[in-house]
Amino acid sequence: MTHILGPLLIVLVIALIRGSRGRTTRPSPAKAPPVRRAPVSFDAAAYGLAPLETLDPRRAGPPSPVRVRKESQALADAAWGGDWRSAAAHIEAAGNDWDEHWSRFELLRAVAHEDDAWLTAWREADPGNCDAAALEADMLVHRAWTIRGRGYADEVPAENMAKFRALLPAAIEAAQRASLLAPQNPAPWVVMVTAARGARYKPDRFQPLWDGLMASAPHHYEGHWQGMQYWCAKWYGSNKQMMAFAERAMDNAPAGSPLAGIYLHALNELEERRAALPSGAGAKKRLTAVIDALATVPADDDRLPVLRHLLAYHLGKAGMYEAALEQFRLIGPWCGAQVWSKDGEPTEVFHAARATAVEKSKAKPLPPHK
């Protein structure tokens, strides 16, 4: 079977993840804020920013290197051709770098979403492989969310909701069996933590799943994103519990980890619910700590661009315009992050936010290059 992966892979991964992250409660009505436009005279380049005409709203950061895209396509083609061993070797090569392991896990998920015959063959040939078993469980979770759809709960047909409710416990059971195959592998626990919300696990049932994940990978980024979702007010926690969770994740993260970004995502959850954002000296100190933490994250970490967009946005909301301006310089021409599209055309909103940062920080034009 021949497939074209490349851009399709990215679309599939995003669609699957968004499908499992759909809102189940409606935010309270609010008037859309007036769209602010940058002055026509604003010369972004004079302040070390990407010129307006170079802004790219198609993505939040630079595309993956051609080499990486070709390797992903080759891996997918091999799997679709029946070679599951290449997929097994690919994820095994991540070793104990569990964030990298999960990134490769998501790649295999996207490949299996297109055609999973190779995964079935892998499971049959090597039933003791934890990654294959966890991936099979993960596919059940995403199949459940595909059936449910991204609508609100009262918009989902009863038949679809019944199938959704039945698949998630089955996925958790499959992930529990997978966890026994390699206790040090966090992938099954991430699958369980992800499925727990839709499976209506109350905190007393969720906590053992979280403890299992923390025992194997205490700084797992995706696991913490899913944990933050569990503790937000639209699921089984509250704004206060969610923020406390995000702050703990950030405070316990080692240098080089992007976990400070969980705090930024938590701020977005507050905005979605029309809740007040943290303010005052403590809030600014926390955002300064996020700046410092993200400065230690490797530049090629593909989570970093989106986090820089969120950071620039929330620095602006907090009135920390000089710090926001520095983030805009680091972001470059990429303006396709969702945070800029919620209030209008992303290029326009992004450019206006940069102009505001320059104006409010009273920045001076940089000396011209000689």
Short mmCIF file of C-alpha atoms in Angstrom, two decimals:
data_model
loop_
_atom_site.label_atom_id
_atom_site.label_comp_id
_atom_site.label_asym_id
_atom_site.label_seq_id
_atom_site.Cartn_x
_atom_site.Cartn_y
_atom_site.Cartn_z
CA MET A 1 0.00 0.00 0.00
CA THR A 2 1.36 3.42 -0.94
CA HIS A 3 0.62 6.46 1.19
CA ILE A 4 1.79 10.05 1.27
CA LEU A 5 2.64 10.81 4.89
CA GLY A 6 4.70 14.04 5.20
CA PRO A 7 2.17 16.82 5.92
CA LEU A 8 -0.57 14.20 6.35
CA LEU A 9 1.22 12.83 9.39
CA ILE A 10 1.13 16.19 11.12
CA VAL A 11 -2.54 16.63 10.29
CA LEU A 12 -3.37 13.17 11.62
CA VAL A 13 -1.51 13.64 14.88
CA ILE A 14 -3.09 17.03 15.50
CA ALA A 15 -6.56 15.77 14.63
CA LEU A 16 -6.23 12.78 16.93
CA ILE A 17 -4.91 14.82 19.84
CA ARG A 18 -7.52 17.53 19.40
CA GLY A 19 -10.18 14.87 19.20
CA SER A 20 -9.26 13.69 22.70
CA ARG A 21 -9.01 17.24 24.02
CA GLY A 22 -12.42 18.53 22.98
CA ARG A 23 -14.31 20.70 25.41
CA THR A 24 -17.28 19.18 27.21
CA THR A 25 -18.57 22.35 28.85
CA ARG A 26 -19.51 25.60 27.22
CA PRO A 27 -17.69 28.73 28.30
CA SER A 28 -19.91 31.52 29.54
CA PRO A 29 -20.92 34.03 26.86
CA ALA A 30 -18.69 37.03 26.49
CA LYS A 31 -18.27 39.76 23.96
CA ALA A 32 -15.36 39.31 21.61
CA PRO A 33 -12.62 41.84 22.37
CA PRO A 34 -12.15 44.55 19.77
CA VAL A 35 -9.51 43.63 17.23
CA ARG A 36 -6.47 45.84 17.61
CA ARG A 37 -4.40 46.52 14.52
CA ALA A 38 -0.78 47.53 14.37
CA PRO A 39 -0.18 51.05 13.09
CA VAL A 40 0.66 51.09 9.39
CA SER A 41 3.86 52.92 10.31
CA PHE A 42 5.05 50.14 12.63
CA ASP A 43 8.36 48.80 11.28
CA ALA A 44 8.84 45.43 12.97
CA ALA A 45 12.31 44.89 11.51
CA ALA A 46 13.58 48.04 13.22
CA TYR A 47 13.03 46.31 16.58
CA GLY A 48 14.63 43.00 15.68
CA LEU A 49 11.34 41.36 14.68
CA ALA A 50 10.43 39.49 11.51
CA PRO A 51 8.97 41.90 8.92
CA LEU A 52 5.22 41.80 8.41
CA GLU A 53 5.52 40.48 4.85
CA THR A 54 7.48 37.42 6.06
CA LEU A 55 4.98 36.27 8.69
CA ASP A 56 3.73 32.71 8.14
CA PRO A 57 0.35 31.78 9.69
CA ARG A 58 0.53 28.17 8.50
CA ARG A 59 2.53 26.94 11.47
CA ALA A 60 3.71 27.92 14.95
CA GLY A 61 7.36 27.20 14.23
CA PRO A 62 9.70 26.02 11.53
CA PRO A 63 8.85 22.76 9.75
CA SER A 64 10.66 19.58 10.65
CA PRO A 65 13.93 19.09 8.78
CA VAL A 66 13.60 17.33 5.43
CA ARG A 67 15.69 14.46 6.77
CA VAL A 68 13.21 13.85 9.60
CA ARG A 69 10.24 13.96 7.25
CA LYS A 70 11.90 11.50 4.88
CA GLU A 71 12.75 9.14 7.73
CA SER A 72 9.16 9.28 8.98
CA GLN A 73 7.84 8.55 5.50
CA ALA A 74 10.24 5.64 5.08
CA LEU A 75 9.18 4.21 8.44
CA ALA A 76 5.52 4.52 7.52
CA ASP A 77 6.03 2.93 4.11
CA ALA A 78 7.88 0.03 5.70
CA ALA A 79 5.09 -0.52 8.24
CA TRP A 80 2.36 -0.32 5.63
CA GLY A 81 4.36 -2.83 3.61
CA GLY A 82 4.19 -5.27 6.52
CA ASP A 83 7.54 -4.53 8.21
CA TRP A 84 6.58 -3.99 11.85
CA ARG A 85 10.17 -4.60 12.97
CA SER A 86 11.26 -1.17 11.74
CA ALA A 87 8.58 0.44 13.89
CA ALA A 88 9.62 -1.65 16.89
CA ALA A 89 13.28 -0.71 16.42
CA HIS A 90 12.41 2.97 15.98
CA ILE A 91 10.64 3.31 19.31
CA GLU A 92 13.11 1.07 21.13
CA ALA A 93 15.94 3.36 20.00
CA ALA A 94 14.54 6.15 22.18
CA GLY A 95 15.83 4.24 25.19
CA ASN A 96 14.84 5.77 28.51
CA ASP A 97 14.27 9.26 27.12
CA TRP A 98 10.57 8.98 27.80
CA ASP A 99 9.51 12.23 26.15
CA GLU A 100 11.33 11.19 22.97
CA HIS A 101 9.80 7.75 23.37
CA TRP A 102 6.33 9.32 23.46
CA SER A 103 7.09 11.43 20.40
CA ARG A 104 7.94 8.24 18.52
CA PHE A 105 4.87 6.57 19.99
CA GLU A 106 2.72 9.36 18.51
CA LEU A 107 4.36 8.84 15.12
CA LEU A 108 3.49 5.14 15.24
CA ARG A 109 -0.05 6.04 16.28
CA ALA A 110 -0.42 8.23 13.19
CA VAL A 111 0.92 5.45 10.98
CA ALA A 112 -1.46 2.93 12.56
CA HIS A 113 -4.38 5.32 12.18
CA GLU A 114 -3.87 5.16 8.43
CA ASP A 115 -3.43 1.36 8.32
CA ASP A 116 -2.92 -0.82 11.40
CA ALA A 117 -2.38 -4.25 9.83
CA TRP A 118 1.31 -4.02 10.74
CA LEU A 119 0.40 -3.37 14.39
CA THR A 120 -1.80 -6.46 14.44
CA ALA A 121 1.09 -8.47 12.99
CA TRP A 122 3.47 -7.02 15.60
CA ARG A 123 1.15 -7.97 18.44
CA GLU A 124 0.79 -11.50 17.10
CA ALA A 125 4.52 -11.97 16.54
CA ASP A 126 5.65 -10.39 19.82
CA PRO A 127 2.79 -10.45 22.36
CA GLY A 128 5.18 -9.54 25.18
CA ASN A 129 6.17 -6.19 23.68
CA CYS A 130 4.95 -3.36 25.91
CA ASP A 131 5.05 -0.67 23.23
CA ALA A 132 2.91 -2.67 20.81
CA ALA A 133 0.42 -3.49 23.56
CA ALA A 134 0.30 0.14 24.73
CA LEU A 135 -0.17 1.36 21.17
CA GLU A 136 -3.07 -1.05 20.70
CA ALA A 137 -4.67 0.32 23.89
CA ASP A 138 -4.01 3.88 22.77
CA MET A 139 -5.75 3.21 19.47
CA LEU A 140 -8.85 2.19 21.43
CA VAL A 141 -8.81 5.54 23.23
CA HIS A 142 -8.58 7.50 20.01
CA ARG A 143 -11.16 5.29 18.32
CA ALA A 144 -13.50 6.09 21.20
CA TRP A 145 -13.00 9.83 20.79
CA THR A 146 -13.46 9.56 17.03
CA ILE A 147 -16.83 7.89 17.62
CA ARG A 148 -17.81 10.49 20.20
CA GLY A 149 -16.69 13.44 18.10
CA ARG A 150 -15.60 16.88 19.25
CA GLY A 151 -19.05 18.24 20.06
CA TYR A 152 -20.47 18.97 23.48
CA ALA A 153 -21.89 16.06 25.44
CA ASP A 154 -25.51 16.95 24.70
CA GLU A 155 -24.74 17.05 20.98
CA VAL A 156 -23.43 13.47 20.82
CA PRO A 157 -25.95 10.82 19.64
CA ALA A 158 -26.83 8.39 22.43
CA GLU A 159 -25.59 5.40 20.42
CA ASN A 160 -22.20 7.03 19.88
CA MET A 161 -21.91 8.00 23.52
CA ALA A 162 -22.65 4.42 24.56
CA LYS A 163 -19.87 3.10 22.31
CA PHE A 164 -17.54 5.78 23.64
CA ARG A 165 -18.27 4.82 27.24
CA ALA A 166 -17.72 1.13 26.47
CA LEU A 167 -14.41 1.52 24.64
CA LEU A 168 -12.60 3.58 27.27
CA PRO A 169 -12.74 1.00 30.10
CA ALA A 170 -11.57 -1.59 27.58
CA ALA A 171 -8.67 0.69 26.66
CA ILE A 172 -7.71 1.12 30.32
CA GLU A 173 -7.79 -2.63 30.88
CA ALA A 174 -5.62 -3.18 27.81
CA ALA A 175 -3.17 -0.52 29.01
CA GLN A 176 -3.06 -2.10 32.47
CA ARG A 177 -2.07 -5.41 30.88
CA ALA A 178 0.56 -3.61 28.81
CA SER A 179 2.04 -2.00 31.92
CA LEU A 180 2.83 -5.44 33.33
CA LEU A 181 5.04 -6.22 30.33
CA ALA A 182 7.57 -3.46 31.11
CA PRO A 183 6.93 -1.67 34.43
CA GLN A 184 9.53 1.00 33.64
CA ASN A 185 7.73 2.06 30.43
CA PRO A 186 5.36 5.00 31.07
CA ALA A 187 3.42 4.70 27.79
CA PRO A 188 0.66 2.45 29.19
CA TRP A 189 0.22 4.81 32.14
CA VAL A 190 -0.10 7.83 29.85
CA VAL A 191 -2.80 5.94 27.95
CA MET A 192 -4.63 5.20 31.21
CA VAL A 193 -4.36 8.78 32.47
CA THR A 194 -5.66 10.01 29.11
CA ALA A 195 -8.62 7.63 29.11
CA ALA A 196 -9.58 8.27 32.74
CA ARG A 197 -11.49 11.50 32.05
CA GLY A 198 -13.81 10.05 29.46
CA ALA A 199 -14.17 6.88 31.53
CA ARG A 200 -15.50 9.08 34.36
CA TYR A 201 -12.85 8.09 36.88
CA LYS A 202 -13.26 10.03 40.10
CA PRO A 203 -10.09 11.18 41.92
CA ASP A 204 -9.84 8.05 44.09
CA ARG A 205 -9.62 5.90 40.94
CA PHE A 206 -7.49 8.36 39.01
CA GLN A 207 -4.79 8.74 41.67
CA PRO A 208 -3.36 5.19 41.35
CA LEU A 209 -3.01 5.74 37.60
CA TRP A 210 -1.17 8.98 38.21
CA ASP A 211 1.05 7.34 40.83
CA GLY A 212 1.93 4.62 38.33
CA LEU A 213 2.96 7.20 35.74
CA MET A 214 5.02 9.18 38.24
CA ALA A 215 6.82 6.03 39.37
CA SER A 216 8.10 5.42 35.85
CA ALA A 217 8.49 8.94 34.41
CA PRO A 218 7.99 11.77 36.94
CA HIS A 219 8.61 14.52 34.37
CA HIS A 220 6.66 13.15 31.41
CA TYR A 221 5.34 16.11 29.42
CA GLU A 222 2.33 14.52 27.74
CA GLY A 223 1.42 12.76 30.96
CA HIS A 224 1.37 16.09 32.77
CA TRP A 225 -0.70 17.71 30.02
CA GLN A 226 -3.27 14.96 30.44
CA GLY A 227 -3.09 15.26 34.23
CA MET A 228 -3.70 19.00 34.01
CA GLN A 229 -6.77 18.32 31.90
CA TYR A 230 -8.08 15.89 34.50
CA TRP A 231 -7.79 18.48 37.28
CA CYS A 232 -9.34 21.38 35.35
CA ALA A 233 -12.82 22.61 36.20
CA LYS A 234 -14.46 21.16 33.10
CA TRP A 235 -13.55 17.65 34.20
CA TYR A 236 -12.93 16.53 37.80
CA GLY A 237 -11.13 19.40 39.48
CA SER A 238 -11.34 23.16 39.80
CA ASN A 239 -9.40 26.19 38.64
CA LYS A 240 -7.51 26.16 41.93
CA GLN A 241 -6.62 22.47 41.71
CA MET A 242 -5.52 22.81 38.09
CA MET A 243 -3.25 25.76 38.82
CA ALA A 244 -1.74 24.02 41.84
CA PHE A 245 -1.06 20.97 39.68
CA ALA A 246 0.59 23.08 36.96
CA GLU A 247 2.74 24.95 39.46
CA ARG A 248 3.93 21.70 41.07
CA ALA A 249 4.83 20.29 37.67
CA MET A 250 6.82 23.40 36.88
CA ASP A 251 8.54 23.62 40.25
CA ASN A 252 9.65 19.98 40.18
CA ALA A 253 10.89 20.00 36.58
CA PRO A 254 14.61 19.57 35.90
CA ALA A 255 16.57 22.00 33.75
CA GLY A 256 15.96 21.37 30.06
CA SER A 257 12.39 20.16 30.58
CA PRO A 258 9.52 22.02 28.88
CA LEU A 259 7.18 21.25 31.81
CA ALA A 260 6.91 24.95 32.66
CA GLY A 261 4.72 25.07 29.57
CA ILE A 262 2.01 23.19 31.46
CA TYR A 263 1.53 26.36 33.52
CA LEU A 264 0.96 28.33 30.30
CA HIS A 265 -1.61 25.79 29.11
CA ALA A 266 -3.33 26.09 32.49
CA LEU A 267 -3.58 29.85 31.99
CA ASN A 268 -5.27 29.17 28.67
CA GLU A 269 -7.77 26.92 30.41
CA LEU A 270 -8.60 29.77 32.78
CA GLU A 271 -9.22 32.08 29.83
CA GLU A 272 -11.41 29.50 28.14
CA ARG A 273 -13.63 29.47 31.23
CA ARG A 274 -13.63 33.27 31.46
CA ALA A 275 -11.88 32.97 34.82
CA ALA A 276 -9.55 35.63 36.17
CA LEU A 277 -5.88 35.16 35.39
CA PRO A 278 -3.33 35.33 38.21
CA SER A 279 -2.20 38.90 38.81
CA GLY A 280 0.20 40.90 40.92
CA ALA A 281 3.82 40.39 41.84
CA GLY A 282 3.44 36.64 42.38
CA ALA A 283 2.02 36.10 38.90
CA LYS A 284 4.83 38.10 37.31
CA LYS A 285 7.41 36.17 39.30
CA ARG A 286 5.88 32.93 38.05
CA LEU A 287 6.03 34.09 34.42
CA THR A 288 9.64 35.15 34.89
CA ALA A 289 10.36 31.62 36.13
CA VAL A 290 8.70 30.25 32.98
CA ILE A 291 11.02 32.43 30.87
CA ASP A 292 14.03 31.06 32.72
CA ALA A 293 12.83 27.46 32.44
CA LEU A 294 12.12 27.61 28.71
CA ALA A 295 15.53 29.18 28.13
CA THR A 296 17.05 25.84 29.15
CA VAL A 297 14.96 23.76 26.73
CA PRO A 298 16.92 22.60 23.65
CA ALA A 299 16.21 24.85 20.67
CA ASP A 300 15.15 21.90 18.51
CA ASP A 301 12.45 20.70 20.93
CA ASP A 302 9.32 20.75 18.78
CA ARG A 303 7.15 21.77 21.75
CA LEU A 304 9.09 24.98 22.26
CA PRO A 305 7.60 27.17 19.48
CA VAL A 306 4.01 26.82 20.73
CA LEU A 307 5.15 27.46 24.29
CA ARG A 308 6.95 30.63 23.24
CA HIS A 309 3.75 31.87 21.60
CA LEU A 310 1.78 31.19 24.77
CA LEU A 311 4.47 32.85 26.85
CA ALA A 312 4.55 35.98 24.68
CA TYR A 313 0.77 36.18 24.83
CA HIS A 314 0.55 35.86 28.61
CA LEU A 315 3.48 38.19 29.21
CA GLY A 316 1.53 40.77 27.25
CA LYS A 317 -1.61 40.08 29.30
CA ALA A 318 0.46 40.57 32.47
CA GLY A 319 1.90 43.87 31.25
CA MET A 320 5.43 42.44 30.98
CA TYR A 321 5.97 43.99 27.58
CA GLU A 322 9.76 44.05 27.49
CA ALA A 323 9.89 40.32 28.20
CA ALA A 324 7.13 39.71 25.64
CA LEU A 325 9.14 41.58 23.01
CA GLU A 326 12.12 39.29 23.57
CA GLN A 327 9.90 36.24 23.07
CA PHE A 328 8.55 37.71 19.83
CA ARG A 329 12.13 38.09 18.62
CA LEU A 330 12.80 34.44 19.42
CA ILE A 331 9.59 33.32 17.69
CA GLY A 332 10.57 34.83 14.36
CA PRO A 333 8.10 34.83 11.44
CA TRP A 334 5.90 31.95 12.58
CA CYS A 335 2.47 33.11 13.74
CA GLY A 336 0.24 30.06 13.26
CA ALA A 337 -0.25 29.28 16.95
CA GLN A 338 -3.87 28.90 18.04
CA VAL A 339 -3.49 31.64 20.65
CA TRP A 340 -3.42 34.25 17.86
CA SER A 341 -6.30 32.83 15.82
CA LYS A 342 -8.96 32.92 18.54
CA ASP A 343 -9.42 36.70 18.25
CA GLY A 344 -9.18 37.15 14.51
CA GLU A 345 -6.85 36.60 11.60
CA PRO A 346 -3.62 35.27 13.19
CA THR A 347 -1.15 37.36 11.21
CA GLU A 348 -2.99 40.55 12.09
CA VAL A 349 -3.43 39.67 15.76
CA PHE A 350 0.18 38.50 16.13
CA HIS A 351 1.54 41.61 14.43
CA ALA A 352 -0.62 43.86 16.62
CA ALA A 353 0.60 42.10 19.76
CA ARG A 354 4.18 42.72 18.69
CA ALA A 355 3.43 46.39 18.06
CA THR A 356 1.87 46.67 21.51
CA ALA A 357 4.93 45.07 23.11
CA VAL A 358 7.18 47.59 21.38
CA GLU A 359 4.97 50.54 22.27
CA LYS A 360 4.33 49.62 25.90
CA SER A 361 7.93 48.63 26.61
CA LYS A 362 9.12 51.93 25.12
CA ALA A 363 11.67 49.98 23.12
CA LYS A 364 14.10 51.87 20.93
CA PRO A 365 14.89 50.81 17.36
CA LEU A 366 17.97 48.63 17.16
CA PRO A 367 21.10 50.04 15.53
CA PRO A 368 21.21 49.21 11.81
CA HIS A 369 23.50 46.38 10.76
CA LYS A 370 26.73 47.61 9.24
#
